[in-house]
Amino acid sequence: MSALGEHADVVSLVDHHVHGCWLDTADRAHFENALNEANTEPLASFDSGFDTQLGFAVRAHCAPVLGLERHAGADAYWQTRSGLDEIELAQRFLGAAHVSDWLVDTGFADGVAGLDELAGLGAGRVREVVRLEAVAEEAAAATGEYAAAFDEILWRRGRSAVGTKSVLAYRGGFVGDLSEPTADEVAVAAARWRDAGGTRLLDRVLLRFGLHRALRLGKPLQFHVGFGDRDCDLHAANPLHLLDFLRVSGETPVMLLHCYPYEREAGYLAQAFNNVYVDGGLSINYLGARSAPFIARLLEMAPFRKILYSSDGFGPAELHFLGARLWRNGIAAALQRFVDAGDWSEPDAIRVVDLIAHVNARRVYGLD
Amino acid sequence: MSALGEHADVVSLVDHHVHGCWLDTADRAHFENALNEANTEPLASFDSGFDTQLGFAVRAHCAPVLGLERHAGADAYWQTRSGLDEIELAQRFLGAAHVSDWLVDTGFADGVAGLDELAGLGAGRVREVVRLEAVAEEAAAATGEYAAAFDEILWRRGRSAVGTKSVLAYRGGFVGDLSEPTADEVAVAAARWRDAGGTRLLDRVLLRFGLHRALRLGKPLQFHVGFGDRDCDLHAANPLHLLDFLRVSGETPVMLLHCYPYEREAGYLAQAFNNVYVDGGLSINYLGARSAPFIARLLEMAPFRKILYSSDGFGPAELHFLGARLWRNGIAAALQRFVDAGDWSEPDAIRVVDLIAHVNARRVYGLD
Amino acid sequence: MSALGEHADVVSLVDHHVHGCWLDTADRAHFENALNEANTEPLASFDSGFDTQLGFAVRAHCAPVLGLERHAGADAYWQTRSGLDEIELAQRFLGAAHVSDWLVDTGFADGVAGLDELAGLGAGRVREVVRLEAVAEEAAAATGEYAAAFDEILWRRGRSAVGTKSVLAYRGGFVGDLSEPTADEVAVAAARWRDAGGTRLLDRVLLRFGLHRALRLGKPLQFHVGFGDRDCDLHAANPLHLLDFLRVSGETPVMLLHCYPYEREAGYLAQAFNNVYVDGGLSINYLGARSAPFIARLLEMAPFRKILYSSDGFGPAELHFLGARLWRNGIAAALQRFVDAGDWSEPDAIRVVDLIAHVNARRVYGLD
């Protein structure tokens, strides 16, 4: 193995966007469904979550962590996995990821570990990323003026958090006006939403309000971009529709997550705006053996100080580990080609690995 | 050659979307124009259909079938081809494709073999795929209520057919409302269309009606997606515009054909919906030496039980063979990389070749 | 090195879209900012233009032209560069590009060499490409009827020019009506624009008028497509939005420049229309070590007689050389794969290098 490959294999990571892992035992159907991100229904009876790039990657890379042979069969994998305690699984997989800092989006946490539980696994420091739409839903339930309640909650939670997160992609997408609404518009929209129950925020005025308050907070603002489940109109989650928003976003870092199949568009935005960053997030796990070319495309237009690592792991602890494993393999494969072609020096390649693995994240989230 | 390569070389194929081949001799201009899909005019005098990826692929892979050397010159190729009887050519090329079942879209058949003629070539079983827009045009010409006529024709022709096909991409594209129209809306639209002559269906109400009747029929419904000729607005044939339709499509299999340059979006939809499938169809022939990376991209988000093979061959029998030849080479090249990188085992790769080559098609079309 | 690689290394190029290079010394901040295309603000203090694909490519490929080692550090590179006269730099880099003909877009020339100055560098013949929006702005400033003034300027300047260029991508993009306006519409729009000062043309009527006059002139009409700075809405510069325009564009060659990330869509258009051509332009420099896969994608749907070379160099003379250097490496790498896979013969590959390097450009621009 080259010095580059060895370095990528062991470099410490900041996982700047992740969720909790399971702490309770799941059944096989639940596990296989957790290997499909896009579908919102149970997998068809003729299908298997194992017969996907992600499923093959689990069998290739996670099986050895459980003491199985690489490419263990699906049944053998499941038999071994289901014989282990979920917390034991979590400790093994999160520990094997070699992540120093987990920046945890707590906006969706049904059935997965909370911040303290994650910290208790002893697999790295844990910091929070606050979901803006959750703040809005808290503010809807609070008494008094909506905008003031939103601000109070955001500033209070933001004190200990390292950043904010928006799932605008799932709440109508990026197309249309994303300018800051007036105080009057916010008050009217909030009253209407509260009257309607104040659940699952879809009101564009209040979504826009939240984004602009997050800009004002100044901590990195993460956007779910592209690949996700089918509740999202994928084409409305093309980050180019954020252009007008980015043009007025000032200096607050904006982090474009996942990005598939718009990773080249996202990289362009990272070049176009001093405050825009990209990562491959969720997409890397789902691409499995095809993640290396994706990681290479992330290294096209995006400046190297503007690219980060995340796993977006949620649920099976395999995902928290596998994201790291695939990224290590993929970045090494991508950069080795550049070195072999004489386009990059190996020391430069190793330096870029460090930038993406942790240096950029430490700088932009102020982790030290 | 690896076991994987040997397997891909000989595995039996179901070509689940194809048209007839020529049975009458063509002249050289006709042949060269048939190597360009997108243009609707004769090639410019400075151009040649041979100076394309498809043209180079014909010279590389079809020349040996005619006893010529690989990479034979365009003139030599044409001289040999034009000296052979078109039926002899069809038998050689279709036979060399090693296809067990040809599922034939009969909606556009000017100058090419019909179902019986294809079956008569002795190169595999032949089954029909019914074009919905042709059913509509038959119904317009029938007497009595349009909707009843449409249903009668669709159910009658559907009895012996294995599926249906829509060229909505060429009739205004996928953008806009694709919900089921009411009976009244259908009656009004049908009356208007019949008054106007009832040719070349472009009416959105009746196009939507046809799609929803095909869903009700329950046999796989094929959509032309992406790459085709310039009568189609390529961006309006992005399969993401089918999202709302797919959300209400129930359990009827929906087959996304060709898909270039939206193959990643199509693969996403195959993950997102239990009833959605993808193939590379027409694109593989036109990509020639670049088809392997395309085939690899089809293996990103799409579950492996949701990917099929087709050639979309139309006209020169070369296309019926070449689709198979390029797919065999491309899938072997793509999967060999996964095996060489340690991401997949070779037995898994061989199994996935079988799934795409015929297992998935046999299951979804109920061929056995 | 293979015969193919050796040929690509030395083949003479026509750079069919380029700008002037600097003749005056720049400071380091100016130089680093010139390595970022998309941003319109100064680079952030934490960033460096050297930590990008382009920056790494400058250190890999331009450093040896200055007598430095490949991969020289950024500081060493800058030190050596800043110790040389800008004209000396221009002569070295332009000379090392081995370009026989530079077709120069003179529409934006702040701080860079004009046609005579470029010719004076002795690095190849220099011909003009006339910017349509600059013609419009001249016509606005002229006396008399706008349309007549536009025609007079376009025909006069067009006599010695080899083509025209539109930056419609920066003036509202390609979406919407691009049909020819009536004489009355032009007169009304011109009066309104002149009243408003007649600067920076954004009026759609007058933009459309200019395009259709360029079609009538009949010389190749270049379009900025895709990748550029953030003043352009990247998604509105998708060349598929030109479909209706292309359908009425007749026989005047239309050249789609840069095209990232829409190079596959552009290649499709080059297949669909006898008069459409593509190149990778600006994108190749910015992709650096990732330019080979991009060049390969340009070789998908586009017929080989419809692909050209350009650098789009502007400012640092490195870009005029590097575009050529990266294209030589990238085309050789892409085609070598085709040869190694048995899909292309080496003589065919060498012939395609010639087509793209200069044969197609000589034919379409009538250079001989």
mmCIF file with all atom_site columns, C-alpha atoms in Angstrom, chain C residues 93-221:
data_model
loop_
_atom_site.group_PDB
_atom_site.id
_atom_site.type_symbol
_atom_site.label_atom_id
_atom_site.label_alt_id
_atom_site.label_comp_id
_atom_site.label_asym_id
_atom_site.label_entity_id
_atom_site.label_seq_id
_atom_site.pdbx_PDB_ins_code
_atom_site.Cartn_x
_atom_site.Cartn_y
_atom_site.Cartn_z
_atom_site.occupancy
_atom_site.B_iso_or_equiv
_atom_site.pdbx_formal_charge
_atom_site.auth_seq_id
_atom_site.auth_comp_id
_atom_site.auth_asym_id
_atom_site.auth_atom_id
_atom_site.pdbx_PDB_model_num
ATOM 1   C CA . PHE C 1 93  ? 3.468   29.882 -22.224 1.00 0.00 ? 93  PHE C CA 1
ATOM 2   C CA . LEU C 1 94  ? 1.754   30.704 -25.505 1.00 0.00 ? 94  LEU C CA 1
ATOM 3   C CA . GLY C 1 95  ? 4.719   29.350 -27.433 1.00 0.00 ? 95  GLY C CA 1
ATOM 4   C CA . ALA C 1 96  ? 4.668   26.123 -25.411 1.00 0.00 ? 96  ALA C CA 1
ATOM 5   C CA . ALA C 1 97  ? 0.990   25.591 -26.260 1.00 0.00 ? 97  ALA C CA 1
ATOM 6   C CA . HIS C 1 98  ? 1.802   24.777 -29.922 1.00 0.00 ? 98  HIS C CA 1
ATOM 7   C CA . VAL C 1 99  ? -1.293  26.543 -31.177 1.00 0.00 ? 99  VAL C CA 1
ATOM 8   C CA . SER C 1 100 ? -1.318  27.534 -34.837 1.00 0.00 ? 100 SER C CA 1
ATOM 9   C CA . ASP C 1 101 ? -4.410  29.779 -34.646 1.00 0.00 ? 101 ASP C CA 1
ATOM 10  C CA . TRP C 1 102 ? -5.913  31.712 -31.757 1.00 0.00 ? 102 TRP C CA 1
ATOM 11  C CA . LEU C 1 103 ? -9.539  32.739 -32.319 1.00 0.00 ? 103 LEU C CA 1
ATOM 12  C CA . VAL C 1 104 ? -9.906  35.599 -29.870 1.00 0.00 ? 104 VAL C CA 1
ATOM 13  C CA . ASP C 1 105 ? -13.126 36.783 -28.255 1.00 0.00 ? 105 ASP C CA 1
ATOM 14  C CA . THR C 1 106 ? -12.514 40.503 -27.890 1.00 0.00 ? 106 THR C CA 1
ATOM 15  C CA . GLY C 1 107 ? -15.757 41.230 -26.054 1.00 0.00 ? 107 GLY C CA 1
ATOM 16  C CA . PHE C 1 108 ? -14.113 41.402 -22.656 1.00 0.00 ? 108 PHE C CA 1
ATOM 17  C CA . ALA C 1 109 ? -10.562 42.596 -22.724 1.00 0.00 ? 109 ALA C CA 1
ATOM 18  C CA . ASP C 1 110 ? -9.916  44.593 -19.541 1.00 0.00 ? 110 ASP C CA 1
ATOM 19  C CA . GLY C 1 111 ? -6.249  44.360 -18.694 1.00 0.00 ? 111 GLY C CA 1
ATOM 20  C CA . VAL C 1 112 ? -5.357  41.784 -21.287 1.00 0.00 ? 112 VAL C CA 1
ATOM 21  C CA . ALA C 1 113 ? -3.590  41.807 -24.661 1.00 0.00 ? 113 ALA C CA 1
ATOM 22  C CA . GLY C 1 114 ? -5.489  42.971 -27.720 1.00 0.00 ? 114 GLY C CA 1
ATOM 23  C CA . LEU C 1 115 ? -5.369  41.251 -31.093 1.00 0.00 ? 115 LEU C CA 1
ATOM 24  C CA . ASP C 1 116 ? -2.224  43.020 -32.279 1.00 0.00 ? 116 ASP C CA 1
ATOM 25  C CA . GLU C 1 117 ? -0.429  42.496 -29.001 1.00 0.00 ? 117 GLU C CA 1
ATOM 26  C CA . LEU C 1 118 ? -1.271  38.791 -29.087 1.00 0.00 ? 118 LEU C CA 1
ATOM 27  C CA . ALA C 1 119 ? -0.070  38.541 -32.663 1.00 0.00 ? 119 ALA C CA 1
ATOM 28  C CA . GLY C 1 120 ? 3.092   40.345 -31.630 1.00 0.00 ? 120 GLY C CA 1
ATOM 29  C CA . LEU C 1 121 ? 3.962   37.548 -29.221 1.00 0.00 ? 121 LEU C CA 1
ATOM 30  C CA . GLY C 1 122 ? 4.796   35.413 -32.243 1.00 0.00 ? 122 GLY C CA 1
ATOM 31  C CA . ALA C 1 123 ? 2.969   32.366 -30.949 1.00 0.00 ? 123 ALA C CA 1
ATOM 32  C CA . GLY C 1 124 ? 0.575   31.765 -33.827 1.00 0.00 ? 124 GLY C CA 1
ATOM 33  C CA . ARG C 1 125 ? -1.925  33.496 -36.102 1.00 0.00 ? 125 ARG C CA 1
ATOM 34  C CA . VAL C 1 126 ? -4.599  35.618 -34.407 1.00 0.00 ? 126 VAL C CA 1
ATOM 35  C CA . ARG C 1 127 ? -8.178  36.021 -35.643 1.00 0.00 ? 127 ARG C CA 1
ATOM 36  C CA . GLU C 1 128 ? -11.135 37.796 -34.069 1.00 0.00 ? 128 GLU C CA 1
ATOM 37  C CA . VAL C 1 129 ? -14.426 36.507 -32.725 1.00 0.00 ? 129 VAL C CA 1
ATOM 38  C CA . VAL C 1 130 ? -16.917 39.377 -32.371 1.00 0.00 ? 130 VAL C CA 1
ATOM 39  C CA . ARG C 1 131 ? -19.002 39.597 -29.196 1.00 0.00 ? 131 ARG C CA 1
ATOM 40  C CA . LEU C 1 132 ? -22.628 40.225 -30.136 1.00 0.00 ? 132 LEU C CA 1
ATOM 41  C CA . GLU C 1 133 ? -23.467 42.094 -26.949 1.00 0.00 ? 133 GLU C CA 1
ATOM 42  C CA . ALA C 1 134 ? -20.551 44.456 -27.614 1.00 0.00 ? 134 ALA C CA 1
ATOM 43  C CA . VAL C 1 135 ? -21.898 45.076 -31.109 1.00 0.00 ? 135 VAL C CA 1
ATOM 44  C CA . ALA C 1 136 ? -25.259 45.883 -29.517 1.00 0.00 ? 136 ALA C CA 1
ATOM 45  C CA . GLU C 1 137 ? -23.678 48.333 -27.117 1.00 0.00 ? 137 GLU C CA 1
ATOM 46  C CA . GLU C 1 138 ? -21.867 50.027 -30.002 1.00 0.00 ? 138 GLU C CA 1
ATOM 47  C CA . ALA C 1 139 ? -25.155 50.208 -31.883 1.00 0.00 ? 139 ALA C CA 1
ATOM 48  C CA . ALA C 1 140 ? -26.862 51.773 -28.880 1.00 0.00 ? 140 ALA C CA 1
ATOM 49  C CA . ALA C 1 141 ? -24.237 54.488 -28.843 1.00 0.00 ? 141 ALA C CA 1
ATOM 50  C CA . ALA C 1 142 ? -24.502 55.078 -32.609 1.00 0.00 ? 142 ALA C CA 1
ATOM 51  C CA . THR C 1 143 ? -26.898 57.499 -34.249 1.00 0.00 ? 143 THR C CA 1
ATOM 52  C CA . GLY C 1 144 ? -29.801 56.459 -36.442 1.00 0.00 ? 144 GLY C CA 1
ATOM 53  C CA . GLU C 1 145 ? -31.923 53.367 -36.408 1.00 0.00 ? 145 GLU C CA 1
ATOM 54  C CA . TYR C 1 146 ? -30.658 50.728 -33.980 1.00 0.00 ? 146 TYR C CA 1
ATOM 55  C CA . ALA C 1 147 ? -31.184 47.709 -36.213 1.00 0.00 ? 147 ALA C CA 1
ATOM 56  C CA . ALA C 1 148 ? -29.401 49.314 -39.135 1.00 0.00 ? 148 ALA C CA 1
ATOM 57  C CA . ALA C 1 149 ? -26.552 50.406 -36.897 1.00 0.00 ? 149 ALA C CA 1
ATOM 58  C CA . PHE C 1 150 ? -26.251 46.904 -35.458 1.00 0.00 ? 150 PHE C CA 1
ATOM 59  C CA . ASP C 1 151 ? -26.146 45.385 -38.922 1.00 0.00 ? 151 ASP C CA 1
ATOM 60  C CA . GLU C 1 152 ? -23.609 47.857 -40.200 1.00 0.00 ? 152 GLU C CA 1
ATOM 61  C CA . ILE C 1 153 ? -21.289 47.196 -37.239 1.00 0.00 ? 153 ILE C CA 1
ATOM 62  C CA . LEU C 1 154 ? -21.747 43.433 -37.344 1.00 0.00 ? 154 LEU C CA 1
ATOM 63  C CA . TRP C 1 155 ? -21.163 43.199 -41.097 1.00 0.00 ? 155 TRP C CA 1
ATOM 64  C CA . ARG C 1 156 ? -18.158 45.543 -40.967 1.00 0.00 ? 156 ARG C CA 1
ATOM 65  C CA . ARG C 1 157 ? -16.516 43.787 -38.026 1.00 0.00 ? 157 ARG C CA 1
ATOM 66  C CA . GLY C 1 158 ? -17.622 40.424 -39.324 1.00 0.00 ? 158 GLY C CA 1
ATOM 67  C CA . ARG C 1 159 ? -15.671 40.838 -42.543 1.00 0.00 ? 159 ARG C CA 1
ATOM 68  C CA . SER C 1 160 ? -12.345 40.242 -40.828 1.00 0.00 ? 160 SER C CA 1
ATOM 69  C CA . ALA C 1 161 ? -13.718 38.095 -38.005 1.00 0.00 ? 161 ALA C CA 1
ATOM 70  C CA . VAL C 1 162 ? -14.056 34.301 -38.111 1.00 0.00 ? 162 VAL C CA 1
ATOM 71  C CA . GLY C 1 163 ? -17.140 34.090 -35.919 1.00 0.00 ? 163 GLY C CA 1
ATOM 72  C CA . THR C 1 164 ? -19.433 35.666 -33.355 1.00 0.00 ? 164 THR C CA 1
ATOM 73  C CA . LYS C 1 165 ? -19.968 35.030 -29.660 1.00 0.00 ? 165 LYS C CA 1
ATOM 74  C CA . SER C 1 166 ? -22.942 35.425 -27.330 1.00 0.00 ? 166 SER C CA 1
ATOM 75  C CA . VAL C 1 167 ? -22.884 35.704 -23.543 1.00 0.00 ? 167 VAL C CA 1
ATOM 76  C CA . LEU C 1 168 ? -26.643 35.247 -23.314 1.00 0.00 ? 168 LEU C CA 1
ATOM 77  C CA . ALA C 1 169 ? -25.858 32.895 -20.410 1.00 0.00 ? 169 ALA C CA 1
ATOM 78  C CA . TYR C 1 170 ? -24.863 36.018 -18.444 1.00 0.00 ? 170 TYR C CA 1
ATOM 79  C CA . ARG C 1 171 ? -27.747 38.126 -19.668 1.00 0.00 ? 171 ARG C CA 1
ATOM 80  C CA . GLY C 1 172 ? -30.675 36.166 -18.294 1.00 0.00 ? 172 GLY C CA 1
ATOM 81  C CA . GLY C 1 173 ? -29.813 32.690 -19.545 1.00 0.00 ? 173 GLY C CA 1
ATOM 82  C CA . PHE C 1 174 ? -31.321 30.449 -22.180 1.00 0.00 ? 174 PHE C CA 1
ATOM 83  C CA . VAL C 1 175 ? -34.795 29.872 -20.730 1.00 0.00 ? 175 VAL C CA 1
ATOM 84  C CA . GLY C 1 176 ? -37.698 31.414 -22.588 1.00 0.00 ? 176 GLY C CA 1
ATOM 85  C CA . ASP C 1 177 ? -38.504 32.679 -26.043 1.00 0.00 ? 177 ASP C CA 1
ATOM 86  C CA . LEU C 1 178 ? -35.480 33.013 -28.318 1.00 0.00 ? 178 LEU C CA 1
ATOM 87  C CA . SER C 1 179 ? -37.365 33.548 -31.570 1.00 0.00 ? 179 SER C CA 1
ATOM 88  C CA . GLU C 1 180 ? -36.597 36.425 -33.911 1.00 0.00 ? 180 GLU C CA 1
ATOM 89  C CA . PRO C 1 181 ? -38.346 39.639 -32.836 1.00 0.00 ? 181 PRO C CA 1
ATOM 90  C CA . THR C 1 182 ? -40.148 41.845 -35.337 1.00 0.00 ? 182 THR C CA 1
ATOM 91  C CA . ALA C 1 183 ? -38.659 45.099 -36.583 1.00 0.00 ? 183 ALA C CA 1
ATOM 92  C CA . ASP C 1 184 ? -41.182 47.011 -34.490 1.00 0.00 ? 184 ASP C CA 1
ATOM 93  C CA . GLU C 1 185 ? -40.320 45.129 -31.334 1.00 0.00 ? 185 GLU C CA 1
ATOM 94  C CA . VAL C 1 186 ? -36.653 45.858 -31.939 1.00 0.00 ? 186 VAL C CA 1
ATOM 95  C CA . ALA C 1 187 ? -37.266 49.550 -32.517 1.00 0.00 ? 187 ALA C CA 1
ATOM 96  C CA . VAL C 1 188 ? -39.319 49.878 -29.319 1.00 0.00 ? 188 VAL C CA 1
ATOM 97  C CA . ALA C 1 189 ? -36.839 47.920 -27.224 1.00 0.00 ? 189 ALA C CA 1
ATOM 98  C CA . ALA C 1 190 ? -33.885 49.854 -28.636 1.00 0.00 ? 190 ALA C CA 1
ATOM 99  C CA . ALA C 1 191 ? -35.505 53.181 -27.875 1.00 0.00 ? 191 ALA C CA 1
ATOM 100 C CA . ARG C 1 192 ? -36.172 52.079 -24.296 1.00 0.00 ? 192 ARG C CA 1
ATOM 101 C CA . TRP C 1 193 ? -32.626 50.825 -23.855 1.00 0.00 ? 193 TRP C CA 1
ATOM 102 C CA . ARG C 1 194 ? -31.060 53.943 -25.338 1.00 0.00 ? 194 ARG C CA 1
ATOM 103 C CA . ASP C 1 195 ? -33.190 56.068 -23.020 1.00 0.00 ? 195 ASP C CA 1
ATOM 104 C CA . ALA C 1 196 ? -31.925 54.022 -20.075 1.00 0.00 ? 196 ALA C CA 1
ATOM 105 C CA . GLY C 1 197 ? -28.324 54.622 -21.067 1.00 0.00 ? 197 GLY C CA 1
ATOM 106 C CA . GLY C 1 198 ? -27.571 51.796 -23.465 1.00 0.00 ? 198 GLY C CA 1
ATOM 107 C CA . THR C 1 199 ? -25.149 49.940 -21.215 1.00 0.00 ? 199 THR C CA 1
ATOM 108 C CA . ARG C 1 200 ? -24.868 46.204 -20.367 1.00 0.00 ? 200 ARG C CA 1
ATOM 109 C CA . LEU C 1 201 ? -27.543 44.777 -22.601 1.00 0.00 ? 201 LEU C CA 1
ATOM 110 C CA . LEU C 1 202 ? -30.134 42.734 -20.695 1.00 0.00 ? 202 LEU C CA 1
ATOM 111 C CA . ASP C 1 203 ? -33.159 43.352 -22.908 1.00 0.00 ? 203 ASP C CA 1
ATOM 112 C CA . ARG C 1 204 ? -34.402 40.001 -24.226 1.00 0.00 ? 204 ARG C CA 1
ATOM 113 C CA . VAL C 1 205 ? -35.761 41.432 -27.468 1.00 0.00 ? 205 VAL C CA 1
ATOM 114 C CA . LEU C 1 206 ? -32.409 42.933 -28.381 1.00 0.00 ? 206 LEU C CA 1
ATOM 115 C CA . LEU C 1 207 ? -30.500 39.864 -27.257 1.00 0.00 ? 207 LEU C CA 1
ATOM 116 C CA . ARG C 1 208 ? -32.726 37.721 -29.485 1.00 0.00 ? 208 ARG C CA 1
ATOM 117 C CA . PHE C 1 209 ? -32.285 40.182 -32.334 1.00 0.00 ? 209 PHE C CA 1
ATOM 118 C CA . GLY C 1 210 ? -28.510 39.879 -32.070 1.00 0.00 ? 210 GLY C CA 1
ATOM 119 C CA . LEU C 1 211 ? -28.600 36.092 -32.163 1.00 0.00 ? 211 LEU C CA 1
ATOM 120 C CA . HIS C 1 212 ? -30.731 35.999 -35.268 1.00 0.00 ? 212 HIS C CA 1
ATOM 121 C CA . ARG C 1 213 ? -28.558 38.572 -37.019 1.00 0.00 ? 213 ARG C CA 1
ATOM 122 C CA . ALA C 1 214 ? -25.571 36.372 -36.220 1.00 0.00 ? 214 ALA C CA 1
ATOM 123 C CA . LEU C 1 215 ? -27.380 33.394 -37.757 1.00 0.00 ? 215 LEU C CA 1
ATOM 124 C CA . ARG C 1 216 ? -27.901 35.472 -40.863 1.00 0.00 ? 216 ARG C CA 1
ATOM 125 C CA . LEU C 1 217 ? -24.225 36.465 -40.967 1.00 0.00 ? 217 LEU C CA 1
ATOM 126 C CA . GLY C 1 218 ? -23.565 32.751 -41.228 1.00 0.00 ? 218 GLY C CA 1
ATOM 127 C CA . LYS C 1 219 ? -20.204 32.627 -39.447 1.00 0.00 ? 219 LYS C CA 1
ATOM 128 C CA . PRO C 1 220 ? -19.935 30.238 -36.494 1.00 0.00 ? 220 PRO C CA 1
ATOM 129 C CA . LEU C 1 221 ? -21.868 31.535 -33.497 1.00 0.00 ? 221 LEU C CA 1
#
